Amino acid sequence: MRTAIGMAVVAALAALGTQAAVAQTAIPSEPANAVNLVDGLEGVFGTHAGSRRSGARGVCAAGTFTGNKAASAISKASAFSGKPVPVTLRFSVGGGNPNAPENGKGVRGLAAQFDLPNGEQWLMANISAPFFTAATPDAFLAFLEARKPDPATKKPDPAKIAAAAAKYPDFKPQMEWVAKTGVPASYAAVNYWSTNAFKFTNAAGKTQFAKWMFVPVTGQEFIAEDKLATHAKVFLEDELKGRVSQIPVEFDMVLQLAQAGDPTDNATVAWPDDRKKVVAGRLKVTAVTDKSACDGINFNPLVLPTGIEGSDDPLLAARAGSYAVSQARRLAK
């Protein structure tokens, strides 16, 4: 029987090819690959035994997802059958620091593993911004390398950050979003986006590109700007436990459908807000669980059910390969 880890790693290596096996060190002049991307994350955040290289601080949860007929008209994926399916979740704070403060600006993450009928799985990793950090693996590597602390000052060099930003203007959308968006008061009260596009195919063979968003049913909640400095630095896990102990936390999964000309290969470009949106189902978070419940899952976004495929976005293969390398390092004894 294939395990979640095994399926994720096989899919990641298929997407990656052999480059992760042959690359040994991060050389700035090299094209991005799974190894030097993970090296880049470690260069910025350090290496923390047993922790993920991205989204290091987080909490596991469990719940169900129930799709609907509106979504089944867009994709034949069994997730949209109308029957609830179990979901393993992980909420997180962006970055590779497992001790990151939770009252600071930055993205939050919602990763999920849908356990579907007949052994199928659907894995995903969503963030609380409609844009990814960079448009290509090379740009993301440059983003990381520019932020590696200088050995002498122990801080990033502002000149390197500025030079990278000038070369890669695709950094700008997420950076501006984070700067102007409040700090979430709860994992349960913020939107989460796929950022990447995916191809959906229905039972009649019709295809449609879409992105998705998980929208909290009770709305978004942010910490007041004048309260950030005095707010608790660690609170998100306990806050989520408190909510779930009273009533399930619910999110609507909303598909945004592409029109002709909308880019499917650039996660730093949001599609116009007037694109048709379809509520595809509801995610219910019913429990906060032990770390072991999700620790072995790498949330590879290319583990997809029949009826959903990856797009031509180069970040998808890069994410799959990097997640596999990161997981191997994290689980190494």
Coordinates of C-alpha atoms in Angstrom, one line a residue:
M1 CA 0.0 0.0 0.0
R2 CA 1.3 3.4 -0.9
T3 CA 1.7 5.8 2.0
A4 CA 1.1 9.6 1.9
I5 CA 4.9 10.1 2.2
G6 CA 5.7 7.6 -0.5
M7 CA 3.1 9.0 -2.9
A8 CA 4.4 12.6 -2.3
V9 CA 8.0 11.7 -2.8
V10 CA 7.4 9.7 -6.0
A11 CA 5.3 12.6 -7.5
A12 CA 8.0 15.1 -6.4
L13 CA 10.8 13.1 -8.0
A14 CA 8.8 12.6 -11.2
A15 CA 8.3 16.4 -11.4
L16 CA 11.9 17.1 -10.5
G17 CA 13.7 14.7 -12.7
T18 CA 17.3 14.0 -11.6
Q19 CA 18.5 17.4 -10.7
A20 CA 18.1 17.0 -7.0
A21 CA 20.2 13.9 -7.1
V22 CA 23.1 15.5 -8.8
A23 CA 23.2 19.0 -7.3
Q24 CA 25.3 19.1 -4.2
T25 CA 25.8 22.7 -3.2
A26 CA 24.1 26.0 -3.7
I27 CA 26.2 28.0 -6.1
P28 CA 24.7 31.5 -6.8
S29 CA 25.3 31.3 -10.5
E30 CA 23.4 28.0 -10.8
P31 CA 19.8 27.8 -12.0
A32 CA 17.4 27.0 -9.2
N33 CA 16.8 23.4 -8.3
A34 CA 15.3 21.6 -5.4
V35 CA 18.5 21.3 -3.5
N36 CA 19.7 24.9 -3.7
L37 CA 16.2 26.2 -3.1
V38 CA 16.1 24.3 0.2
D39 CA 19.7 25.4 0.9
G40 CA 18.5 29.0 0.3
L41 CA 15.8 28.6 2.9
E42 CA 18.3 27.2 5.4
G43 CA 20.6 30.1 4.6
V44 CA 18.0 32.6 5.6
F45 CA 16.4 30.9 8.5
G46 CA 19.0 28.5 9.7
T47 CA 18.7 24.7 10.1
H48 CA 16.3 23.6 12.9
A49 CA 16.3 19.8 13.5
G50 CA 13.0 18.2 12.8
S51 CA 11.4 21.4 11.5
R52 CA 10.0 22.2 8.1
R53 CA 12.2 24.5 6.0
S54 CA 9.2 26.6 5.2
G55 CA 6.2 27.1 7.4
A56 CA 8.2 25.8 10.3
R57 CA 5.9 27.0 13.1
G58 CA 2.5 25.3 12.8
V59 CA -0.2 23.1 14.2
C60 CA -2.0 20.0 12.9
A61 CA -5.7 19.8 12.6
A62 CA -8.4 17.5 11.3
G63 CA -11.7 17.9 9.6
T64 CA -13.9 17.1 6.6
F65 CA -14.5 18.6 3.1
T66 CA -17.9 18.3 1.3
G67 CA -17.9 19.3 -2.3
N68 CA -21.0 20.2 -4.3
K69 CA -22.7 20.0 -7.7
A70 CA -21.5 23.4 -8.8
A71 CA -17.9 22.1 -8.5
S72 CA -18.7 18.7 -10.1
A73 CA -19.7 20.5 -13.2
I74 CA -16.2 21.9 -13.4
S75 CA -14.2 18.8 -12.3
K76 CA -14.9 15.1 -12.1
A77 CA -12.7 14.9 -9.0
S78 CA -14.2 12.7 -6.3
A79 CA -13.7 15.5 -3.8
F80 CA -16.8 17.2 -5.3
S81 CA -19.1 14.1 -5.1
G82 CA -21.2 15.7 -2.4
K83 CA -20.0 13.2 0.2
P84 CA -17.8 14.3 3.1
V85 CA -14.2 13.2 2.9
P86 CA -11.6 13.3 5.7
V87 CA -9.0 16.0 5.6
T88 CA -5.7 16.3 7.5
L89 CA -4.7 20.0 7.9
R90 CA -1.7 22.1 8.9
F91 CA -1.9 25.8 9.7
S92 CA 1.4 27.6 9.8
V93 CA 3.3 30.9 10.1
G94 CA 5.4 31.7 7.0
G95 CA 9.2 31.2 7.1
G96 CA 11.6 28.6 8.3
N97 CA 11.9 29.7 12.0
P98 CA 10.0 27.3 14.3
N99 CA 10.0 30.0 17.0
A100 CA 8.8 32.9 14.8
P101 CA 6.6 35.4 16.6
E102 CA 2.9 35.2 15.7
N103 CA 2.1 38.9 16.1
G104 CA 4.3 40.0 13.1
K105 CA 3.3 40.7 9.5
G106 CA 3.8 37.9 7.0
V107 CA 1.8 35.1 5.4
R108 CA 0.0 32.3 7.1
G109 CA -0.4 28.9 5.6
L110 CA -3.2 26.3 5.3
A111 CA -2.0 23.0 3.9
A112 CA -4.3 20.0 3.4
Q113 CA -4.5 16.4 2.5
F114 CA -7.8 15.2 1.2
D115 CA -8.2 11.4 1.6
L116 CA -10.5 10.5 -1.3
P117 CA -12.2 7.2 -2.3
N118 CA -10.2 4.4 -3.9
G119 CA -6.9 5.5 -2.3
E120 CA -6.7 8.9 -4.1
Q121 CA -5.3 11.9 -2.4
W122 CA -5.3 15.6 -3.0
L123 CA -2.5 17.6 -1.4
M124 CA -2.2 21.4 -1.3
A125 CA -0.4 24.2 0.4
N126 CA -2.2 27.6 0.4
I127 CA -1.1 31.0 1.8
S128 CA -2.8 34.1 3.1
A129 CA -1.9 36.2 0.1
P130 CA -3.2 36.0 -3.5
F131 CA 0.4 36.1 -4.8
F132 CA 3.5 33.9 -4.4
T133 CA 6.9 35.5 -3.5
A134 CA 8.3 35.1 -7.0
A135 CA 7.3 34.1 -10.5
T136 CA 10.0 31.5 -11.2
P137 CA 12.3 29.2 -9.3
D138 CA 15.3 31.3 -10.3
A139 CA 13.6 34.4 -9.0
F140 CA 12.8 32.7 -5.7
L141 CA 16.4 31.6 -5.3
A142 CA 17.5 35.1 -5.9
F143 CA 15.0 36.3 -3.3
L144 CA 16.5 33.9 -0.7
E145 CA 20.1 34.5 -1.5
A146 CA 19.6 38.3 -1.2
R147 CA 18.3 37.8 2.3
K148 CA 21.0 35.5 3.6
P149 CA 22.6 37.2 6.7
D150 CA 26.0 38.6 6.3
P151 CA 28.5 36.6 8.4
A152 CA 29.9 39.8 9.9
T153 CA 26.7 41.7 10.7
K154 CA 24.4 38.7 11.1
K155 CA 21.9 40.7 9.1
P156 CA 20.9 40.7 5.4
D157 CA 22.6 43.3 3.2
P158 CA 20.0 45.9 2.2
A159 CA 22.0 46.6 -1.0
K160 CA 21.7 43.0 -2.1
I161 CA 17.9 43.0 -1.3
A162 CA 17.5 46.2 -3.4
A163 CA 19.5 44.8 -6.3
A164 CA 17.5 41.6 -6.4
A165 CA 14.2 43.5 -6.2
A166 CA 15.3 45.7 -9.1
K167 CA 16.1 42.6 -11.2
Y168 CA 12.9 40.8 -10.3
P169 CA 10.0 43.2 -10.0
D170 CA 7.7 40.1 -9.5
F171 CA 8.7 40.3 -5.8
K172 CA 6.7 43.4 -5.4
P173 CA 3.0 42.2 -5.4
Q174 CA 3.4 39.9 -2.3
M175 CA 5.6 42.3 -0.5
E176 CA 3.1 45.2 -0.9
W177 CA 0.3 42.9 0.1
V178 CA 1.9 41.9 3.3
A179 CA 2.8 45.5 4.1
K180 CA -0.7 46.7 3.8
T181 CA -2.6 43.7 5.2
G182 CA -3.2 43.3 8.9
V183 CA -1.8 40.5 11.1
P184 CA -4.4 37.7 11.4
A185 CA -6.0 37.3 14.8
S186 CA -6.6 33.6 14.1
Y187 CA -5.7 30.8 11.8
A188 CA -9.4 30.4 11.4
A189 CA -10.2 34.0 10.3
V190 CA -8.1 34.8 7.2
N191 CA -8.4 33.9 3.5
Y192 CA -6.0 31.4 2.0
W193 CA -5.1 31.2 -1.7
S194 CA -3.7 28.5 -4.0
T195 CA -1.7 31.3 -5.9
N196 CA -0.9 28.7 -8.6
A197 CA -3.4 27.8 -11.4
F198 CA -4.6 24.3 -12.0
K199 CA -6.5 22.6 -14.9
F200 CA -9.9 21.1 -14.0
T201 CA -11.6 18.6 -16.3
N202 CA -15.3 17.5 -15.9
A203 CA -17.0 14.3 -16.8
A204 CA -17.7 15.5 -20.3
G205 CA -14.0 16.2 -20.9
K206 CA -14.3 20.0 -20.8
T207 CA -11.3 21.7 -19.3
Q208 CA -11.1 24.9 -17.3
F209 CA -8.2 26.6 -15.5
A210 CA -8.9 27.8 -12.0
K211 CA -7.4 29.0 -8.8
W212 CA -9.0 28.6 -5.4
M213 CA -9.4 30.4 -2.2
F214 CA -10.5 29.2 1.3
V215 CA -12.8 31.9 2.8
P216 CA -13.7 31.8 6.5
V217 CA -17.4 31.6 6.9
T218 CA -17.4 34.0 9.9
G219 CA -15.2 36.5 8.1
Q220 CA -11.6 37.8 8.5
E221 CA -10.2 39.1 11.8
F222 CA -7.0 41.1 12.2
I223 CA -5.2 42.5 15.2
A224 CA -5.4 46.3 15.5
E225 CA -2.2 48.0 14.4
D226 CA -1.9 49.8 17.7
K227 CA -2.1 46.5 19.6
L228 CA 0.6 44.6 17.8
A229 CA 3.5 45.6 20.0
T230 CA 1.8 44.5 23.2
H231 CA 0.0 41.4 21.7
A232 CA 1.1 37.9 22.8
K233 CA 3.8 36.6 20.5
V234 CA 2.5 33.0 20.7
F235 CA -1.3 32.6 20.6
L236 CA -2.5 31.0 17.3
E237 CA -2.6 27.3 18.4
D238 CA -4.4 28.0 21.6
E239 CA -6.8 30.4 19.9
L240 CA -7.6 27.8 17.3
K241 CA -8.1 25.1 19.9
G242 CA -10.5 27.4 21.8
R243 CA -12.6 28.0 18.7
V244 CA -12.8 24.4 17.6
S245 CA -13.8 23.3 21.1
Q246 CA -16.9 25.4 20.8
I247 CA -18.0 24.8 17.1
P248 CA -16.3 23.6 13.9
V249 CA -14.3 26.3 12.1
E250 CA -15.6 26.5 8.5
F251 CA -14.2 27.7 5.2
D252 CA -15.9 27.9 1.8
M253 CA -13.7 26.7 -1.0
V254 CA -14.2 29.2 -3.9
L255 CA -12.9 28.5 -7.4
Q256 CA -12.0 31.5 -9.5
L257 CA -12.3 30.6 -13.2
A258 CA -9.8 31.9 -15.8
Q259 CA -10.8 33.6 -19.0
A260 CA -8.8 33.6 -22.2
G261 CA -5.6 35.5 -21.7
D262 CA -5.4 35.1 -18.0
P263 CA -1.8 33.8 -17.1
T264 CA -1.6 30.3 -15.8
D265 CA 2.2 30.3 -15.4
N266 CA 2.8 33.2 -13.1
A267 CA 1.7 33.0 -9.4
T268 CA 2.6 36.6 -8.8
V269 CA -0.2 37.8 -11.0
A270 CA -3.7 37.7 -9.6
W271 CA -6.5 37.4 -12.1
P272 CA -9.0 40.2 -12.3
D273 CA -11.5 40.1 -9.5
D274 CA -14.5 40.1 -11.9
R275 CA -13.7 36.5 -13.0
K276 CA -16.5 34.1 -12.3
K277 CA -16.3 32.5 -8.9
V278 CA -17.9 29.2 -7.9
V279 CA -18.4 28.0 -4.3
A280 CA -17.0 24.4 -4.6
G281 CA -17.7 23.1 -1.1
R282 CA -17.1 23.6 2.5
L283 CA -14.1 22.7 4.7
K284 CA -14.9 22.0 8.4
V285 CA -12.1 22.0 10.9
T286 CA -13.2 19.8 13.8
A287 CA -10.1 19.2 16.0
V288 CA -6.6 20.4 16.7
T289 CA -4.5 17.3 16.7
D290 CA -1.0 16.1 17.8
K291 CA 2.0 17.1 15.7
S292 CA 2.4 13.5 14.6
A293 CA -0.9 13.6 12.7
C294 CA 0.5 15.8 9.9
D295 CA 4.3 15.7 10.4
G296 CA 4.9 13.0 7.8
I297 CA 3.0 14.8 5.0
N298 CA 4.9 17.1 2.7
F299 CA 1.8 18.7 1.1
N300 CA 3.2 18.3 -2.5
P301 CA 0.8 20.4 -4.7
L302 CA 1.2 17.9 -7.6
V303 CA -0.4 15.1 -5.7
L304 CA -3.8 15.6 -7.4
P305 CA -6.9 13.5 -8.0
T306 CA -8.3 12.5 -11.4
G307 CA -10.0 15.6 -12.8
I308 CA -7.4 18.1 -11.6
E309 CA -3.9 18.6 -13.1
G310 CA -1.1 21.1 -12.6
S311 CA -0.8 24.0 -15.0
D312 CA 2.3 25.3 -16.8
D313 CA 3.4 27.3 -13.8
P314 CA 7.1 26.4 -13.3
L315 CA 6.8 26.9 -9.5
L316 CA 4.6 23.8 -9.2
A317 CA 7.4 21.4 -10.2
A318 CA 9.9 23.4 -8.1
R319 CA 7.6 23.2 -5.1
A320 CA 7.2 19.5 -5.5
G321 CA 10.9 18.8 -5.7
S322 CA 11.8 21.2 -2.9
Y323 CA 9.2 19.8 -0.6
A324 CA 10.7 16.3 -1.1
V325 CA 14.2 17.5 -0.4
S326 CA 13.0 19.4 2.7
Q327 CA 11.1 16.4 4.0
A328 CA 14.1 14.1 3.5
R329 CA 16.3 16.4 5.5
R330 CA 13.7 17.0 8.2
L331 CA 13.0 13.3 8.7
A332 CA 16.6 12.2 8.5
K333 CA 17.8 10.6 11.7

